[in-house]
Coordinates of C-alpha atoms and ligand atoms in Angstrom, one line a residue:
Chain W
M1 CA 79.5 79.7 124.3
V2 CA 83.2 79.3 123.6
A3 CA 82.5 77.5 120.4
E4 CA 80.1 80.2 119.4
Q5 CA 82.7 82.9 120.1
S6 CA 85.4 81.2 118.0
R7 CA 82.9 80.8 115.2
L8 CA 82.4 84.6 115.2
E9 CA 86.1 85.4 115.2
T10 CA 87.1 87.3 112.1
K11 CA 90.2 88.7 110.6
G12 CA 90.8 91.3 107.9
V13 CA 92.4 90.5 104.6
V14 CA 92.7 92.2 101.3
C15 CA 91.0 90.7 98.3
T16 CA 93.6 89.3 95.9
H17 CA 91.4 90.4 92.9
C18 CA 90.1 93.9 93.7
D19 CA 92.5 94.8 96.5
R20 CA 89.6 95.9 98.8
P21 CA 89.7 95.0 102.4
I22 CA 87.3 92.2 103.5
D23 CA 86.5 90.6 106.9
I24 CA 86.5 86.9 106.9
P25 CA 86.1 84.1 109.5
A26 CA 89.4 83.5 111.2
T27 CA 89.4 79.8 110.2
A28 CA 88.3 80.2 106.6
M29 CA 90.4 78.7 103.8
S30 CA 88.7 80.7 101.1
V31 CA 85.8 83.1 100.8
N32 CA 83.9 85.0 98.2
C33 CA 84.8 88.7 98.1
R34 CA 81.8 90.9 99.0
H35 CA 83.0 93.6 96.6
C36 CA 83.9 91.7 93.4
H37 CA 82.3 88.3 94.2
R38 CA 85.4 86.4 93.2
R39 CA 86.7 83.5 95.1
V40 CA 89.6 84.5 97.4
I41 CA 92.0 81.9 98.7
I42 CA 93.1 82.5 102.2
E43 CA 95.1 79.4 103.0
D44 CA 98.9 79.2 103.2
L45 CA 100.5 77.4 100.3
K46 CA 103.7 75.4 100.0
I47 CA 105.0 74.9 96.5
K48 CA 107.3 71.9 96.3
A49 CA 107.8 71.3 92.6
Y50 CA 107.4 72.9 89.1
H51 CA 104.3 74.9 89.1
A52 CA 103.2 77.0 86.1
V53 CA 100.0 78.9 86.2
M54 CA 98.8 82.3 85.0
R55 CA 98.3 83.6 88.5
L56 CA 99.2 82.3 92.0
A57 CA 97.1 84.2 94.5
T58 CA 96.3 83.8 98.1
A59 CA 95.6 86.2 101.0
G60 CA 97.9 84.0 103.1
R61 CA 101.5 83.0 102.9
V62 CA 103.3 81.2 100.1
E63 CA 106.5 79.2 100.6
V64 CA 108.4 78.3 97.5
L65 CA 110.5 75.4 98.6
K66 CA 114.1 74.5 97.6
K67 CA 113.2 72.4 94.5
A68 CA 110.2 74.4 93.4
H69 CA 110.0 76.4 90.3
V70 CA 107.1 78.7 90.0
V71 CA 106.1 80.4 86.7
A72 CA 103.3 82.7 87.5
Q73 CA 102.1 86.2 88.5
V74 CA 102.3 85.9 92.2
R75 CA 100.0 87.8 94.5
V76 CA 100.3 86.9 98.2
N77 CA 100.4 88.3 101.7
D78 CA 103.8 87.0 102.8
L79 CA 106.3 85.1 100.6
A80 CA 109.3 82.9 101.4
V81 CA 111.5 81.9 98.4
E82 CA 114.0 79.1 98.6
G83 CA 113.4 77.9 95.0
E84 CA 112.8 79.9 91.9
I85 CA 110.1 82.3 90.8
K86 CA 109.6 83.6 87.2
G87 CA 107.0 86.3 87.2
D88 CA 106.0 89.5 88.9
V89 CA 105.4 89.4 92.6
I90 CA 103.0 91.5 94.7
A91 CA 103.2 90.9 98.4
L92 CA 101.3 92.9 101.0
G93 CA 103.7 91.8 103.7
H94 CA 107.2 90.5 104.0
V95 CA 109.2 88.8 101.3
V96 CA 112.1 86.6 102.3
V97 CA 114.5 85.3 99.7
G98 CA 116.8 82.5 101.0
K99 CA 120.3 81.9 99.9
K100 CA 119.3 79.6 97.0
G101 CA 116.3 81.7 96.1
K102 CA 115.9 83.3 92.7
I103 CA 113.3 85.8 91.5
T104 CA 113.1 87.0 87.9
G105 CA 110.4 89.6 87.7
D106 CA 109.2 92.8 89.2
V107 CA 108.6 92.8 93.0
S108 CA 106.4 95.1 95.1
C109 CA 106.2 94.5 98.8
R110 CA 106.3 96.2 102.2
S111 CA 109.6 94.7 103.3
L112 CA 112.3 92.5 101.8
A113 CA 114.9 90.3 103.3
V114 CA 117.5 88.8 101.0
S115 CA 120.1 86.2 102.1
A116 CA 123.6 86.2 100.7
G117 CA 123.6 84.1 97.6
A118 CA 120.1 84.9 96.4
K119 CA 119.6 86.0 92.8
L120 CA 117.2 88.9 92.0
H121 CA 116.5 90.5 88.6
G122 CA 113.8 93.0 88.1
F123 CA 112.2 96.2 89.3
Y124 CA 111.8 96.4 93.0
R125 CA 109.4 98.6 95.0
V126 CA 109.9 98.0 98.7
D127 CA 107.8 100.4 100.6
P128 CA 106.7 100.0 104.3
D129 CA 103.4 101.7 103.3
F130 CA 102.8 99.8 100.1
M131 CA 99.2 99.0 99.3
P132 CA 97.9 98.3 95.8
E133 CA 95.2 100.6 94.5
P134 CA 91.8 99.0 94.8
S135 CA 90.8 98.1 91.2
A136 CA 88.0 96.9 89.1
V137 CA 88.6 93.3 88.0
S138 CA 88.7 92.3 84.4
V139 CA 86.7 89.3 83.3
E140 CA 89.7 87.4 82.0
D141 CA 91.2 87.3 85.5
D142 CA 88.3 85.2 86.7
E143 CA 89.4 81.6 86.1
D144 CA 93.1 82.0 86.2
D145 CA 93.7 81.6 89.9
E146 CA 95.3 78.5 91.1
C147 CA 96.0 76.8 94.3
V148 CA 98.0 73.7 95.0
Chain Z
M1 CA 125.7 103.8 114.2
I2 CA 127.5 102.6 111.1
D3 CA 131.0 102.6 112.6
K4 CA 130.2 100.2 115.4
A5 CA 127.8 97.9 113.4
S6 CA 130.1 97.4 110.5
G7 CA 133.3 97.2 112.5
T8 CA 135.0 99.5 109.9
E9 CA 137.0 102.6 110.6
F10 CA 136.4 105.1 107.9
T11 CA 139.4 107.0 106.7
T12 CA 137.2 109.7 105.3
V13 CA 134.2 111.2 106.9
I14 CA 132.0 113.8 105.1
G15 CA 130.7 115.8 108.0
S16 CA 127.0 116.6 108.5
D17 CA 127.4 120.2 107.5
A18 CA 129.4 119.5 104.3
V19 CA 127.9 119.5 100.8
F20 CA 130.0 118.2 97.9
K21 CA 129.2 118.5 94.2
G22 CA 131.1 116.7 91.5
E23 CA 133.1 113.4 91.2
L24 CA 134.7 112.0 94.3
A25 CA 137.1 109.1 94.4
F26 CA 138.5 107.4 97.5
E27 CA 141.0 104.7 98.0
K28 CA 139.5 103.4 101.3
G29 CA 136.3 103.6 103.3
V30 CA 134.2 106.7 103.4
R31 CA 131.3 107.7 105.6
V32 CA 128.8 110.3 104.4
D33 CA 127.1 112.2 107.2
G34 CA 126.5 115.2 104.9
C35 CA 125.5 115.6 101.3
I36 CA 127.1 114.5 98.0
E37 CA 125.8 115.3 94.6
G38 CA 127.5 113.7 91.5
K39 CA 129.5 110.5 91.4
V40 CA 131.3 108.6 94.1
A41 CA 133.9 105.8 93.6
T42 CA 135.8 103.8 96.2
K43 CA 137.4 100.4 96.3
G44 CA 136.5 100.2 100.0
Q45 CA 133.3 100.7 101.8
L46 CA 130.9 103.6 101.4
A47 CA 128.4 104.2 104.3
V48 CA 125.6 106.8 104.2
S49 CA 124.7 107.4 107.8
Q50 CA 121.2 108.2 108.9
G51 CA 121.4 112.0 108.3
G52 CA 123.4 111.6 105.2
K53 CA 122.1 112.4 101.7
L54 CA 123.5 111.1 98.5
Q55 CA 122.3 112.2 95.1
A56 CA 124.9 110.3 93.2
D57 CA 125.9 107.2 91.3
V58 CA 128.1 105.1 93.4
Q59 CA 130.7 102.4 92.7
A60 CA 132.2 100.8 95.7
G61 CA 133.4 97.6 97.3
N62 CA 130.6 97.6 99.9
I63 CA 127.8 100.0 100.4
I64 CA 125.8 100.5 103.6
V65 CA 122.8 102.9 103.6
E66 CA 121.0 104.3 106.6
G67 CA 120.2 107.7 105.0
Q68 CA 118.7 108.9 101.7
V69 CA 120.1 108.0 98.3
V70 CA 118.9 109.0 94.9
G71 CA 121.1 107.4 92.3
N72 CA 122.4 104.0 91.2
L73 CA 124.4 101.8 93.5
S74 CA 126.9 99.3 92.3
A75 CA 129.0 97.2 94.6
S76 CA 131.5 94.5 93.9
S77 CA 130.7 92.7 97.1
R78 CA 127.6 93.8 99.1
I79 CA 124.9 96.4 99.4
E80 CA 123.1 96.7 102.7
L81 CA 120.0 98.8 103.2
R82 CA 119.3 99.4 106.9
K83 CA 115.9 100.1 108.4
T84 CA 116.1 103.9 108.0
A85 CA 117.3 103.7 104.4
R86 CA 115.4 105.4 101.6
L87 CA 116.8 104.5 98.1
K88 CA 115.5 105.5 94.7
G89 CA 117.8 104.1 92.0
D90 CA 119.1 100.9 90.6
V91 CA 121.1 98.3 92.6
K92 CA 123.8 96.0 91.2
S93 CA 125.7 93.7 93.6
K94 CA 126.7 90.2 94.5
T95 CA 124.7 90.4 97.7
L96 CA 121.8 92.6 98.9
L97 CA 120.6 92.9 102.5
V98 CA 117.4 94.8 103.1
A99 CA 116.3 95.4 106.7
E100 CA 112.7 95.6 107.5
G101 CA 111.5 99.2 107.3
A102 CA 113.9 100.2 104.5
A103 CA 112.3 101.7 101.4
F104 CA 113.7 101.0 97.9
T105 CA 112.5 101.7 94.4
G106 CA 114.5 100.7 91.4
H107 CA 115.9 97.9 89.2
C108 CA 117.7 95.2 91.0
Q109 CA 120.4 92.9 89.8
V110 CA 121.7 90.7 92.5
G111 CA 123.6 87.4 92.4
Q112 CA 127.1 85.9 92.3
D113 CA 127.2 86.3 88.5
I114 CA 126.9 90.1 88.9
A115 CA 130.2 90.2 90.7
G116 CA 132.4 90.7 87.7
T117 CA 130.4 93.7 86.4
A118 CA 129.4 95.5 89.6
G119 CA 131.3 98.2 91.5
A120 CA 135.1 98.6 92.0
S121 CA 136.6 95.4 90.8
N122 CA 139.3 95.0 93.5
A123 CA 137.9 96.1 96.8
P124 CA 140.4 95.5 99.7
A125 CA 140.1 92.2 101.4
G126 CA 139.6 93.9 104.8
N127 CA 136.3 95.3 103.5
R128 CA 135.0 92.0 102.1
I129 CA 132.3 90.4 104.0
A130 CA 131.8 86.7 104.2
Q131 CA 129.0 85.7 101.8
K132 CA 127.6 83.2 104.2
E133 CA 126.6 85.9 106.6
A134 CA 122.9 85.6 107.2
M135 CA 120.3 88.3 106.8
P136 CA 118.9 89.4 110.2
R137 CA 115.2 88.5 110.2
K138 CA 112.3 89.8 112.1
Ligands
ZN201 ZN1 87.4 91.5 95.6

């Protein structure tokens, strides 16, 4: 009975491709979006080294660790940066930039915490009500996603 | 309240019923409870309290915002946006602190290398805040 209940537990996330809300099993690491049918990564990622991809997307949390250098368009729920990011960032939740953190690119998020010593260059949109507009997904986006 | 939290006594306070238009320059700290339109420059600390409104470009040593600002902020040391802050404009500073709940739209240039170009170049030492101070997190 307990096992059955936990299997049915769901949580709501926003699709990283079409920005529409989806309900997923609480323990899922990735799902297919029921709106755009693309694969949506849910798991939390830790980036430890140089990582260059077109797009780094997860409906979970991304940590860019001290020696990491990410070159990508970043689309996440929460983001913690101790290393470096080159690329635009969209976060539906909280972005924390540590004292050694560096972001070069535009950032949109709901809240931002920046430690003394961090370096930021770009256009910032910090809005507690921020939510990207649900969008149609272009075909070329399809295979660009990357996880670690 | 800005006074207690920052530990700074402000030599100048723009009262809540005051509206200033034009260019204002101060030697030391100033707290804005009212409204300023134009340009503001101070070597010390500028604080915009919760009811304060600023439609101005600002150059200061430190800037603390709890109210509404439309304009570009440039600080030689630090800019702090508290949870009630609403800022539309560009930010240039050595250090930026943004509390959860604050809203901010604009270009951002933050880092130690910005220090030479941002804000009043020689803010009084009393108003400088240790760079190692940590950002309060949730
Ligand atoms: Zn989708």
